[in-house]
Amino acid sequence: MDRAGREFPELPGHPGVPMGIILLLVAAAPVRAADEPSPIQFKDVTQQTGIRFVHSDGSSGRRYIVESVAAGVATFDYNNDGRIDLFFLNGTPLPGAPATGTPPRNALYRNDGNWRFTDVTQEAGLNTAAYQLGVCVGDYNNDGHPDLYLNNYGPNLLYRNNGDGTFTDVTAGAGVGNGDQVGAGACFLDIDGDGDLDLFAANYCDFTLAKHQGRSVNGQPAYAGPMLYGPVPSTLFRNNGDGTFTDISTASGIGAIKGTGMGVVCADYDGDGDTDIVVGNDAMANYVWQNDGTGHFQEVGLLSGLAYDLNGVGMGTMGVECGDYNNDGRLDFYMTSYQKQWGILYRNEGNGFFSDVTRTTGAGTGTYPEVTWGVGMIDFDNDSHRDLFIACGHLQDNVELWDDTTRYEAPNILLGNTGTGRFTDLSARAGDGLAVRRSSRGTAFDDLDNDGDIDALILNPRTGPTVLRNDSPRTNHWVQIRLRGTRSNRDGIGAGIKLVAGNLTLFDEVHSGRGYQSHYGALPHFGLGNRTRIDRIEVKWIGGGTDVLKDVGVDRLIEITEGSNGR
């Protein structure tokens, strides 16, 4: 049975394997690797960080659906000190939950360097109780300080960064509370190129506590899927440029179609110079909202090839990530999914069309028996090829009582990009960081120690997070880029970056909100292999305009200001 409750005939002698999937099983068999250590190594450093955050889903044993989809996580530099800080989302007690001395709160941890973090939630003014599900970061008022938006079960929250280490809740004045929805992924984006960041908030299903229904599997209590309650439209807010927003969901076209949104990423999927919205829907077709450049959208998921998998099946999509895995200058997409479904890699064929290449690339290796959530398409060893990190863990905390092919707590998956269009499973050889077993959800990927490679942060429901230090051998070069918009939005969200170094061409965009209801990677990172100079960096800003840098050094952070002509 899939996330939508559909039954598939099973292969004789292979319980749990749908009849129509055998060819995919064979084609997606892992690429065998040698026994030498993986070129990517992760060390579990959680205990030395000083992080004491524990996530709560507010559970009481009644199994409200919102418990099963919590929550995302964010990495960003809240105080502009050059170090990436950590923000953890949390829940609140739901009816029937036992009373606790201290109600759960979200948590902001300041990065003090040397893998030590300090809880500054109280002094930052973020010590708020809410049932938080999704998060994104963006400088909505272009004052040079990153702001926070939380997509919640219940009213959402917008926190303005005051620039002095504190935040102010400006939700009511800004008009972005979004009612009493079940939130999911969220993104800041500039829908019309006017230089102000607008705001997209995905909504999951038409659930309220009063509508809660119990479910059982083989006589065991279980969480229900979203279709029991029904899909709902997502929400789009236009930035008015004065600190307030207007709900334009209906006028923009976004409100015309209901969905079960979970992970979201806003990206120029068709390469036409404006930012589109790709929504992963649970138990139904995914949506691709094509932007006409003025902030009006048309849903083209089916036409693009991103709505379904290769077999025309709507997946239980959880997380959505994009990146150029094959270095052809176009953004490809990866979507995580439910148990007995593959994580799917969609290759960008150009002109707004995508192909499911999961089975020919091995990009789904290890995902079929797991429920998969957060995902990063990141070059972890700086060899110039983007790898895949996939968070795993079932949402049914008692799944072993009726299914011995899966588990609630599972190790995460690391798939290394061979550079030949295929991926190989490195999980067992990539250090103790990949041996951690949790039921993971949101993930974030950033350089937490400023050593030139990308580390990993994972939120685990009902327990503490996992912090993984990238200890890959430092044999390759890299560059990281910070954009500073002048006419466009301050952080260059939506801008495209093309990098040329000899025979290597790399491409990326700046995103706000991605993966599974999370935020990370505001400073795009490029692995360069053995290349020691960059011939050209080209930035195309949202709203028009291009800046070019030539003959650039490596192994450093480069700041590019809009209109500087490469200075």
Coordinates of C-alpha atoms in Angstrom, one line a residue:
M1 CA 0.0 0.0 0.0
D2 CA 1.3 3.5 -0.9
R3 CA 0.9 6.8 0.9
A4 CA -2.5 7.3 -0.8
G5 CA -3.7 3.9 0.3
R6 CA -3.5 2.3 -3.2
E7 CA -2.9 -1.5 -3.3
F8 CA -0.4 -2.9 -5.9
P9 CA -0.2 -6.6 -6.9
E10 CA 3.0 -8.2 -5.5
L11 CA 5.7 -10.3 -7.2
P12 CA 5.5 -14.0 -6.3
G13 CA 8.1 -14.7 -3.7
H14 CA 8.8 -11.0 -3.2
P15 CA 6.4 -9.7 -0.5
G16 CA 6.0 -6.0 -0.6
V17 CA 7.4 -5.6 -4.1
P18 CA 4.9 -4.3 -6.7
M19 CA 4.6 -6.4 -9.8
G20 CA 5.4 -3.5 -12.1
I21 CA 8.6 -2.5 -10.4
I22 CA 10.9 -5.5 -11.1
L23 CA 12.7 -3.8 -14.0
L24 CA 13.3 -0.7 -12.0
L25 CA 14.7 -2.8 -9.2
V26 CA 17.2 -4.4 -11.5
A27 CA 18.1 -1.1 -13.3
A28 CA 18.6 0.8 -10.0
A29 CA 20.9 -1.8 -8.4
P30 CA 23.8 -0.1 -6.7
V31 CA 27.0 0.6 -8.6
R32 CA 29.6 -1.6 -6.9
A33 CA 32.5 0.3 -5.4
A34 CA 35.9 -0.8 -4.2
D35 CA 36.5 -1.5 -0.5
E36 CA 38.7 1.5 0.0
P37 CA 37.3 4.4 2.2
S38 CA 34.9 6.7 0.6
P39 CA 36.2 10.0 -0.8
I40 CA 33.6 11.7 1.4
Q41 CA 33.9 11.3 5.1
F42 CA 31.4 12.5 7.8
K43 CA 32.1 12.6 11.5
D44 CA 29.3 12.8 14.1
V45 CA 30.3 15.8 16.3
T46 CA 26.9 16.4 17.9
Q47 CA 28.1 15.8 21.5
Q48 CA 30.9 18.4 21.3
T49 CA 28.8 21.2 19.9
G50 CA 27.0 22.1 23.2
I51 CA 23.6 21.7 21.5
R52 CA 21.0 20.6 23.9
F53 CA 17.9 21.1 21.8
V54 CA 15.3 18.3 21.8
H55 CA 12.5 18.3 19.3
S56 CA 8.9 17.6 20.4
D57 CA 6.1 16.7 18.1
G58 CA 3.5 17.2 20.9
S59 CA 2.4 13.6 20.5
S60 CA 0.0 12.0 23.0
G61 CA -0.6 8.6 21.4
R62 CA -3.6 9.8 19.4
R63 CA -1.6 10.2 16.3
Y64 CA -2.6 13.5 14.9
I65 CA -1.3 13.8 11.3
V66 CA 0.7 16.9 12.0
E67 CA 3.0 14.9 14.3
S68 CA 4.1 12.8 11.4
V69 CA 5.4 15.6 9.2
A70 CA 7.4 17.7 11.7
A71 CA 9.8 19.4 11.0
G72 CA 12.4 21.5 9.1
V73 CA 15.6 23.2 10.1
A74 CA 17.6 26.2 9.0
T75 CA 21.2 27.3 8.7
F76 CA 22.0 31.0 8.2
D77 CA 24.2 33.8 9.5
Y78 CA 21.8 35.7 11.7
N79 CA 24.3 38.2 13.1
N80 CA 26.5 38.7 10.0
D81 CA 29.7 37.6 11.8
G82 CA 30.8 35.3 9.1
R83 CA 29.7 32.0 10.8
I84 CA 26.7 30.0 10.0
D85 CA 24.2 29.7 12.9
L86 CA 21.5 27.0 13.5
F87 CA 17.8 27.4 13.9
F88 CA 15.7 24.4 15.1
L89 CA 11.9 24.2 14.7
N90 CA 9.8 22.7 17.4
G91 CA 6.2 21.6 18.2
T92 CA 3.8 22.2 21.1
P93 CA 1.8 19.8 23.1
L94 CA -1.3 18.5 21.4
P95 CA -4.5 17.3 23.2
G96 CA -3.8 14.4 25.5
A97 CA -0.1 15.0 25.7
P98 CA 1.4 14.8 29.2
A99 CA 2.1 18.1 31.0
T100 CA 5.8 19.1 31.0
G101 CA 7.6 21.5 33.2
T102 CA 8.9 23.6 30.4
P103 CA 6.9 23.8 27.2
P104 CA 8.9 23.1 24.0
R105 CA 10.3 26.1 22.1
N106 CA 12.2 26.6 18.9
A107 CA 16.0 27.3 19.4
L108 CA 18.6 29.6 17.8
Y109 CA 22.2 28.5 18.3
R110 CA 25.0 31.0 17.7
N111 CA 28.1 29.6 16.0
D112 CA 31.0 30.5 18.2
G113 CA 33.6 28.7 16.1
N114 CA 35.5 25.4 16.7
W115 CA 32.3 23.4 16.7
R116 CA 30.8 25.1 19.7
F117 CA 27.3 26.6 19.6
T118 CA 25.5 28.8 22.2
D119 CA 21.7 28.9 22.7
V120 CA 20.7 32.5 22.2
T121 CA 17.0 31.9 21.7
Q122 CA 15.9 34.0 24.7
E123 CA 18.1 37.0 24.1
A124 CA 17.2 37.0 20.4
G125 CA 13.5 37.2 21.1
L126 CA 12.7 33.9 19.3
N127 CA 11.5 32.0 22.4
T128 CA 8.0 31.5 21.0
A129 CA 5.7 28.5 21.4
A130 CA 4.1 27.4 18.1
Y131 CA 3.7 24.2 16.2
Q132 CA 6.4 24.8 13.6
L133 CA 6.7 22.8 10.4
G134 CA 8.6 24.8 7.7
V135 CA 11.1 27.6 7.6
C136 CA 12.7 30.0 5.2
V137 CA 15.1 32.9 5.5
G138 CA 15.3 36.1 3.5
D139 CA 15.9 39.8 3.8
Y140 CA 12.3 40.9 3.1
N141 CA 13.0 44.6 3.8
N142 CA 16.4 44.8 2.2
D143 CA 18.1 46.2 5.3
G144 CA 21.1 43.8 5.2
H145 CA 19.9 41.5 7.9
P146 CA 18.3 38.0 7.3
D147 CA 14.7 37.6 8.5
L148 CA 12.8 34.4 9.5
Y149 CA 9.5 33.0 8.3
L150 CA 7.9 30.0 10.0
N151 CA 5.2 28.0 8.3
N152 CA 3.2 26.4 11.1
Y153 CA 0.3 24.3 12.1
G154 CA -1.7 27.4 13.1
P155 CA -0.8 31.0 12.4
N156 CA 2.6 31.5 10.7
L157 CA 5.2 33.8 12.1
L158 CA 7.5 36.5 10.5
Y159 CA 10.4 37.6 12.5
R160 CA 12.2 40.8 11.5
N161 CA 15.9 40.8 12.2
N162 CA 16.8 44.1 14.0
G163 CA 20.5 43.9 13.2
D164 CA 21.5 43.9 16.9
G165 CA 21.2 40.1 17.5
T166 CA 17.4 40.4 18.2
F167 CA 14.3 39.7 16.3
T168 CA 10.8 41.2 16.4
D169 CA 7.5 39.4 15.6
V170 CA 6.0 41.5 12.9
T171 CA 3.5 39.0 11.6
A172 CA 0.4 41.0 12.3
G173 CA 1.6 44.2 10.8
A174 CA 3.0 42.4 7.8
G175 CA -0.1 40.5 7.1
V176 CA 1.4 37.0 6.6
G177 CA -0.2 35.0 9.4
N178 CA -1.9 32.7 6.8
G179 CA -4.8 31.7 9.1
D180 CA -5.1 28.3 10.7
Q181 CA -3.5 26.1 8.0
V182 CA -1.2 23.0 8.3
G183 CA 2.0 24.5 7.0
A184 CA 4.8 22.9 5.1
G185 CA 7.7 24.3 3.0
A186 CA 8.1 28.0 2.5
C187 CA 10.3 30.2 0.3
F188 CA 11.1 33.9 -0.2
L189 CA 11.3 34.8 -3.9
D190 CA 11.0 37.8 -6.2
I191 CA 8.1 36.9 -8.4
D192 CA 8.1 40.1 -10.6
G193 CA 11.7 41.4 -10.5
D194 CA 10.9 44.5 -8.5
G195 CA 13.7 44.0 -6.0
D196 CA 11.4 43.0 -3.1
L197 CA 11.1 39.5 -1.8
D198 CA 7.7 38.0 -2.0
L199 CA 6.6 34.9 0.0
F200 CA 5.2 31.5 -0.9
A201 CA 3.8 29.2 1.8
A202 CA 2.8 25.6 1.0
N203 CA -0.1 24.1 2.8
Y204 CA -0.5 20.4 3.5
C205 CA -4.1 19.3 4.1
D206 CA -7.5 20.3 5.4
F207 CA -6.9 19.1 9.0
T208 CA -8.1 20.4 12.3
L209 CA -8.2 18.7 15.7
A210 CA -11.9 18.5 15.3
K211 CA -11.5 16.5 12.1
H212 CA -9.0 14.0 13.4
Q213 CA -9.7 10.4 12.5
G214 CA -8.0 7.3 13.8
R215 CA -6.5 4.7 11.5
S216 CA -5.1 1.2 11.9
V217 CA -2.9 -1.1 9.9
N218 CA -3.2 -4.9 10.7
G219 CA -4.9 -3.9 14.0
Q220 CA -2.2 -1.5 15.0
P221 CA -2.7 2.3 15.4
A222 CA -1.2 4.3 12.6
Y223 CA -0.9 7.9 11.3
A224 CA -3.3 8.7 8.4
G225 CA -2.2 10.2 5.1
P226 CA -3.3 13.7 3.9
M227 CA -6.0 12.4 1.5
L228 CA -8.2 11.4 4.5
Y229 CA -8.6 15.2 5.0
G230 CA -8.2 16.5 1.5
P231 CA -5.8 18.9 -0.3
V232 CA -5.8 22.7 0.1
P233 CA -4.4 25.6 -2.0
S234 CA -1.0 27.1 -1.1
T235 CA -0.6 30.8 -0.3
L236 CA 1.3 33.6 -2.1
F237 CA 2.0 37.0 -0.6
R238 CA 3.3 40.0 -2.6
N239 CA 5.7 42.3 -0.9
N240 CA 4.3 45.8 -0.9
G241 CA 7.7 47.4 -0.3
D242 CA 6.7 49.1 2.9
G243 CA 7.0 46.2 5.4
T244 CA 3.6 44.7 4.5
F245 CA 2.4 42.0 2.2
T246 CA -0.8 41.3 0.2
D247 CA -2.3 37.9 -0.2
I248 CA -2.4 37.4 -4.0
S249 CA -3.1 33.7 -4.1
T250 CA -6.2 34.0 -6.2
A251 CA -5.0 36.8 -8.4
S252 CA -1.7 35.1 -9.2
G253 CA -3.3 31.7 -10.0
I254 CA -1.7 29.9 -7.1
G255 CA -4.9 29.5 -5.3
A256 CA -6.7 27.9 -8.2
I257 CA -5.6 24.3 -7.5
K258 CA -5.5 22.4 -4.3
G259 CA -2.6 20.2 -3.3
T260 CA -0.8 18.5 -0.4
G261 CA 2.4 20.6 -0.4
M262 CA 5.4 19.4 1.6
G263 CA 8.9 20.3 0.3
V264 CA 9.2 23.3 -1.9
V265 CA 12.0 25.0 -3.9
C266 CA 11.7 28.2 -6.0
A267 CA 13.9 28.1 -9.0
D268 CA 14.0 29.0 -12.7
Y269 CA 13.3 25.5 -13.9
D270 CA 12.8 26.5 -17.5
G271 CA 15.7 29.0 -17.8
D272 CA 13.6 32.0 -18.9
G273 CA 15.0 34.4 -16.4
D274 CA 12.3 34.5 -13.8
T275 CA 11.6 32.4 -10.7
D276 CA 9.1 29.5 -10.7
I277 CA 7.8 27.4 -7.9
V278 CA 8.2 23.6 -7.6
V279 CA 6.0 22.0 -5.0
G280 CA 6.3 18.4 -3.9
N281 CA 2.8 17.0 -3.1
D282 CA 2.2 14.0 -0.9
A283 CA 0.2 11.1 -2.4
M284 CA -0.6 13.0 -5.6
A285 CA 1.0 14.7 -8.6
N286 CA 3.7 17.4 -7.9
Y287 CA 3.1 20.9 -9.0
V288 CA 5.2 23.2 -11.2
W289 CA 4.0 26.8 -11.1
Q290 CA 5.4 28.5 -14.2
N291 CA 5.9 32.2 -13.7
D292 CA 5.2 34.6 -16.6
G293 CA 7.6 37.1 -15.2
T294 CA 5.0 39.4 -13.7
G295 CA 3.9 37.2 -10.8
H296 CA 1.2 35.3 -12.6
F297 CA 1.5 31.5 -12.5
Q298 CA 0.2 28.5 -14.5
E299 CA 0.5 24.9 -13.2
V300 CA 2.5 22.8 -15.7
G301 CA 3.7 19.9 -13.7
L302 CA 2.4 17.3 -16.2
L303 CA 3.8 19.1 -19.2
S304 CA 7.2 19.5 -17.5
G305 CA 7.6 15.8 -16.5
L306 CA 8.0 16.6 -12.8
A307 CA 4.5 15.7 -11.8
Y308 CA 5.0 11.9 -11.8
D309 CA 7.7 9.2 -11.8
L310 CA 8.7 7.3 -14.9
N311 CA 5.7 5.0 -14.5
G312 CA 3.2 7.8 -14.3
V313 CA 2.6 7.3 -10.6
G314 CA 2.0 10.2 -8.2
M315 CA 4.5 9.9 -5.4
G316 CA 4.4 10.6 -1.7
T317 CA 6.8 13.4 -2.2
M318 CA 8.5 14.8 0.9
G319 CA 11.5 16.9 0.0
V320 CA 12.5 18.8 -3.2
E321 CA 16.0 19.9 -4.1
C322 CA 17.6 21.2 -7.2
G323 CA 21.2 21.4 -8.6
D324 CA 23.1 20.7 -11.8
Y325 CA 24.3 17.1 -11.1
N326 CA 25.7 16.6 -14.7
N327 CA 27.3 20.0 -15.2
D328 CA 25.3 20.8 -18.4
G329 CA 24.2 24.3 -17.1
R330 CA 20.7 23.3 -16.3
L331 CA 19.0 22.7 -12.9
D332 CA 18.0 19.1 -12.2
F333 CA 15.6 18.1 -9.4
Y334 CA 15.6 15.4 -6.8
M335 CA 12.5 14.5 -4.8
T336 CA 12.3 12.2 -1.8
S337 CA 9.3 10.0 -1.2
Y338 CA 7.4 7.4 0.8
Q339 CA 8.3 3.8 1.6
K340 CA 8.2 1.4 -1.5
Q341 CA 8.8 4.4 -3.7
W342 CA 12.1 5.6 -5.0
G343 CA 13.7 8.9 -4.4
I344 CA 13.5 10.4 -7.9
L345 CA 16.1 12.2 -9.9
Y346 CA 14.7 14.3 -12.8
R347 CA 17.2 15.4 -15.4
N348 CA 16.6 18.7 -17.1
E349 CA 16.5 18.1 -20.9
G350 CA 16.1 21.9 -21.6
N351 CA 13.1 23.9 -22.7
G352 CA 11.3 23.1 -19.5
F353 CA 11.2 19.3 -19.9
F354 CA 12.5 16.7 -17.5
S355 CA 13.2 12.9 -17.6
D356 CA 13.1 10.5 -14.7
V357 CA 16.6 9.1 -14.8
T358 CA 16.6 7.4 -11.4
R359 CA 17.1 3.9 -12.7
T360 CA 19.8 4.7 -15.2
T361 CA 21.8 6.8 -12.8
G362 CA 21.5 4.8 -9.6
A363 CA 20.2 7.9 -7.8
G364 CA 17.5 5.9 -6.0
T365 CA 19.8 3.4 -4.5
G366 CA 18.8 2.4 -0.9
T367 CA 15.7 4.6 -0.9
Y368 CA 13.0 2.0 -1.8
P369 CA 12.5 0.4 1.7
E370 CA 12.7 3.8 3.5
V371 CA 10.6 6.9 4.0
T372 CA 12.9 9.6 2.8
W373 CA 12.8 13.3 3.7
G374 CA 15.5 16.0 3.7
V375 CA 17.8 16.0 0.7
G376 CA 20.9 17.9 -0.5
M377 CA 22.4 17.8 -3.9
I378 CA 25.9 19.0 -2.7
D379 CA 29.5 18.5 -3.9
F380 CA 30.8 17.2 -0.6
D381 CA 34.3 16.4 -1.7
N382 CA 34.8 19.4 -4.0
D383 CA 35.5 17.2 -7.0
S384 CA 33.1 19.4 -9.2
H385 CA 30.3 16.8 -9.1
R386 CA 27.2 17.1 -6.9
D387 CA 26.5 14.2 -4.6
L388 CA 23.3 13.2 -2.8
F389 CA 22.6 13.1 0.9
I390 CA 19.1 11.7 1.8
A391 CA 17.6 11.6 5.3
C392 CA 15.6 8.5 6.2
G393 CA 13.2 7.4 8.9
H394 CA 9.6 6.1 8.9
L395 CA 6.8 8.3 10.1
Q396 CA 5.0 5.3 11.6
D397 CA 6.8 4.8 15.0
N398 CA 5.5 1.2 15.3
V399 CA 5.9 0.2 11.7
E400 CA 7.9 -2.9 12.6
L401 CA 4.7 -4.4 14.2
W402 CA 3.3 -5.0 10.7
D403 CA 6.2 -4.6 8.3
D404 CA 9.5 -6.3 8.7
T405 CA 11.0 -4.8 5.5
T406 CA 11.5 -1.4 7.0
R407 CA 12.2 0.4 10.3
Y408 CA 11.3 3.6 12.2
E409 CA 14.9 4.6 12.8
A410 CA 17.2 4.2 9.9
P411 CA 20.7 5.4 8.8
N412 CA 20.8 8.2 6.2
I413 CA 22.0 7.6 2.7
L414 CA 25.1 9.2 0.9
L415 CA 25.3 8.7 -2.9
G416 CA 28.5 9.8 -4.5
N417 CA 28.5 11.3 -8.0
T418 CA 31.0 9.4 -10.1
G419 CA 31.2 12.2 -12.7
T420 CA 30.0 9.8 -15.4
G421 CA 26.3 10.4 -15.0
R422 CA 25.9 7.8 -12.2
F423 CA 25.8 7.6 -8.4
T424 CA 27.3 5.0 -6.1
D425 CA 26.3 4.2 -2.5
L426 CA 29.0 5.4 -0.2
S427 CA 27.0 5.2 3.0
A428 CA 28.8 2.3 4.6
R429 CA 32.3 3.7 4.0
A430 CA 31.7 7.4 4.7
G431 CA 32.5 7.5 8.4
D432 CA 30.5 7.2 11.7
G433 CA 28.3 10.1 10.6
L434 CA 26.4 7.8 8.3
A435 CA 26.1 5.1 10.9
V436 CA 23.7 7.2 13.0
R437 CA 20.2 5.7 13.1
R438 CA 17.3 8.1 13.8
S439 CA 13.9 8.9 12.2
S440 CA 15.2 12.0 10.5
R441 CA 13.2 14.8 8.8
G442 CA 14.6 18.2 7.8
T443 CA 18.3 18.6 6.7
A444 CA 20.5 21.6 6.1
F445 CA 23.9 21.8 4.4
D446 CA 26.4 24.6 4.9
D447 CA 30.1 25.2 5.8
L448 CA 29.8 25.3 9.6
D449 CA 33.5 25.7 10.3
N450 CA 34.6 27.8 7.3
D451 CA 37.1 25.2 6.1
G452 CA 35.9 25.0 2.5
D453 CA 33.7 22.0 2.6
I454 CA 30.0 21.5 3.3
D455 CA 28.8 20.0 6.6
A456 CA 25.4 18.5 7.4
L457 CA 22.7 19.2 10.1
I458 CA 19.7 16.9 10.6
L459 CA 16.6 17.4 12.7
N460 CA 15.3 14.2 14.3
P461 CA 11.8 14.2 15.8
R462 CA 11.4 13.4 19.5
T463 CA 15.1 13.6 20.1
G464 CA 18.2 15.8 19.5
P465 CA 19.7 16.8 16.2
T466 CA 22.6 15.2 14.4
V467 CA 25.6 17.5 13.5
L468 CA 28.0 16.0 10.9
R469 CA 31.4 17.5 10.2
N470 CA 32.8 16.9 6.7
D471 CA 36.2 15.3 7.1
S472 CA 36.8 14.5 3.5
P473 CA 40.4 14.8 2.4
R474 CA 41.2 18.3 1.3
T475 CA 42.8 17.6 -2.0
N476 CA 40.4 19.6 -4.2
H477 CA 39.8 23.3 -4.5
W478 CA 36.6 25.3 -4.1
V479 CA 35.0 28.7 -4.1
Q480 CA 31.9 30.2 -2.3
I481 CA 30.0 33.2 -3.5
R482 CA 28.0 35.9 -1.6
L483 CA 25.8 38.1 -3.7
R484 CA 24.8 41.6 -2.8
G485 CA 21.9 43.0 -4.7
T486 CA 21.4 46.8 -5.2
R487 CA 18.6 47.0 -7.7
S488 CA 17.5 43.4 -7.0
N489 CA 16.9 41.9 -3.6
R490 CA 19.7 42.3 -1.1
D491 CA 20.8 38.6 -1.0
G492 CA 20.4 38.0 -4.7
I493 CA 17.8 35.3 -4.2
G494 CA 16.9 33.8 -7.6
A495 CA 20.1 35.0 -9.3
G496 CA 21.9 32.5 -11.5
I497 CA 25.6 31.9 -11.2
K498 CA 27.7 30.4 -14.0
L499 CA 31.4 29.5 -13.3
V500 CA 33.9 28.5 -15.9
A501 CA 37.3 27.1 -15.0
G502 CA 39.2 25.6 -18.0
N503 CA 37.1 22.7 -19.3
L504 CA 34.7 22.9 -16.3
T505 CA 31.4 24.8 -16.3
L506 CA 29.3 24.9 -13.2
F507 CA 25.9 26.5 -12.6
D508 CA 23.7 27.2 -9.5
E509 CA 21.1 29.6 -8.2
V510 CA 20.6 31.3 -4.8
H511 CA 17.5 29.8 -3.1
S512 CA 15.5 30.6 0.0
G513 CA 13.8 27.5 1.4
R514 CA 14.5 24.0 0.0
G515 CA 14.7 20.3 0.8
Y516 CA 12.2 19.1 3.3
Q517 CA 10.6 22.3 4.8
S518 CA 14.1 23.7 5.5
H519 CA 16.5 26.4 4.5
Y520 CA 20.2 26.3 3.8
G521 CA 22.9 27.3 1.2
A522 CA 22.4 31.0 0.9
L523 CA 26.1 31.2 -0.1
P524 CA 26.4 28.9 -3.2
H525 CA 29.4 26.6 -3.0
F526 CA 31.3 25.2 -6.0
G527 CA 33.8 22.3 -5.9
L528 CA 36.6 22.8 -8.5
G529 CA 38.6 19.6 -8.4
N530 CA 42.3 20.3 -9.1
R531 CA 41.7 23.6 -10.9
T532 CA 43.5 26.5 -9.3
R533 CA 42.0 29.5 -11.2
I534 CA 38.6 30.5 -12.3
D535 CA 38.4 32.0 -15.8
R536 CA 35.0 33.6 -15.4
I537 CA 32.1 34.0 -13.0
E538 CA 28.9 35.4 -14.5
V539 CA 25.9 36.5 -12.3
K540 CA 22.5 37.1 -13.9
W541 CA 20.3 39.0 -11.4
I542 CA 16.5 38.7 -11.1
G543 CA 15.0 41.6 -12.8
G544 CA 17.8 41.9 -15.4
G545 CA 21.4 42.8 -15.4
T546 CA 24.6 40.8 -15.5
D547 CA 27.9 41.0 -13.8
V548 CA 31.1 39.2 -14.8
L549 CA 34.3 38.5 -12.9
K550 CA 37.4 37.2 -14.7
D551 CA 40.6 35.5 -13.6
V552 CA 39.5 34.7 -10.0
G553 CA 41.5 32.8 -7.3
V554 CA 40.2 29.8 -5.5
D555 CA 39.7 28.5 -2.0
R556 CA 37.9 31.6 -0.7
L557 CA 34.6 33.4 -0.3
I558 CA 33.9 36.0 -3.0
E559 CA 31.4 38.8 -2.6
I560 CA 29.9 40.1 -5.8
T561 CA 27.9 43.3 -5.8
E562 CA 25.2 44.0 -8.4
G563 CA 26.4 46.6 -10.9
S564 CA 30.0 46.4 -10.0
N565 CA 31.1 45.1 -13.5
G566 CA 33.3 42.5 -11.8
R567 CA 35.1 44.9 -9.5

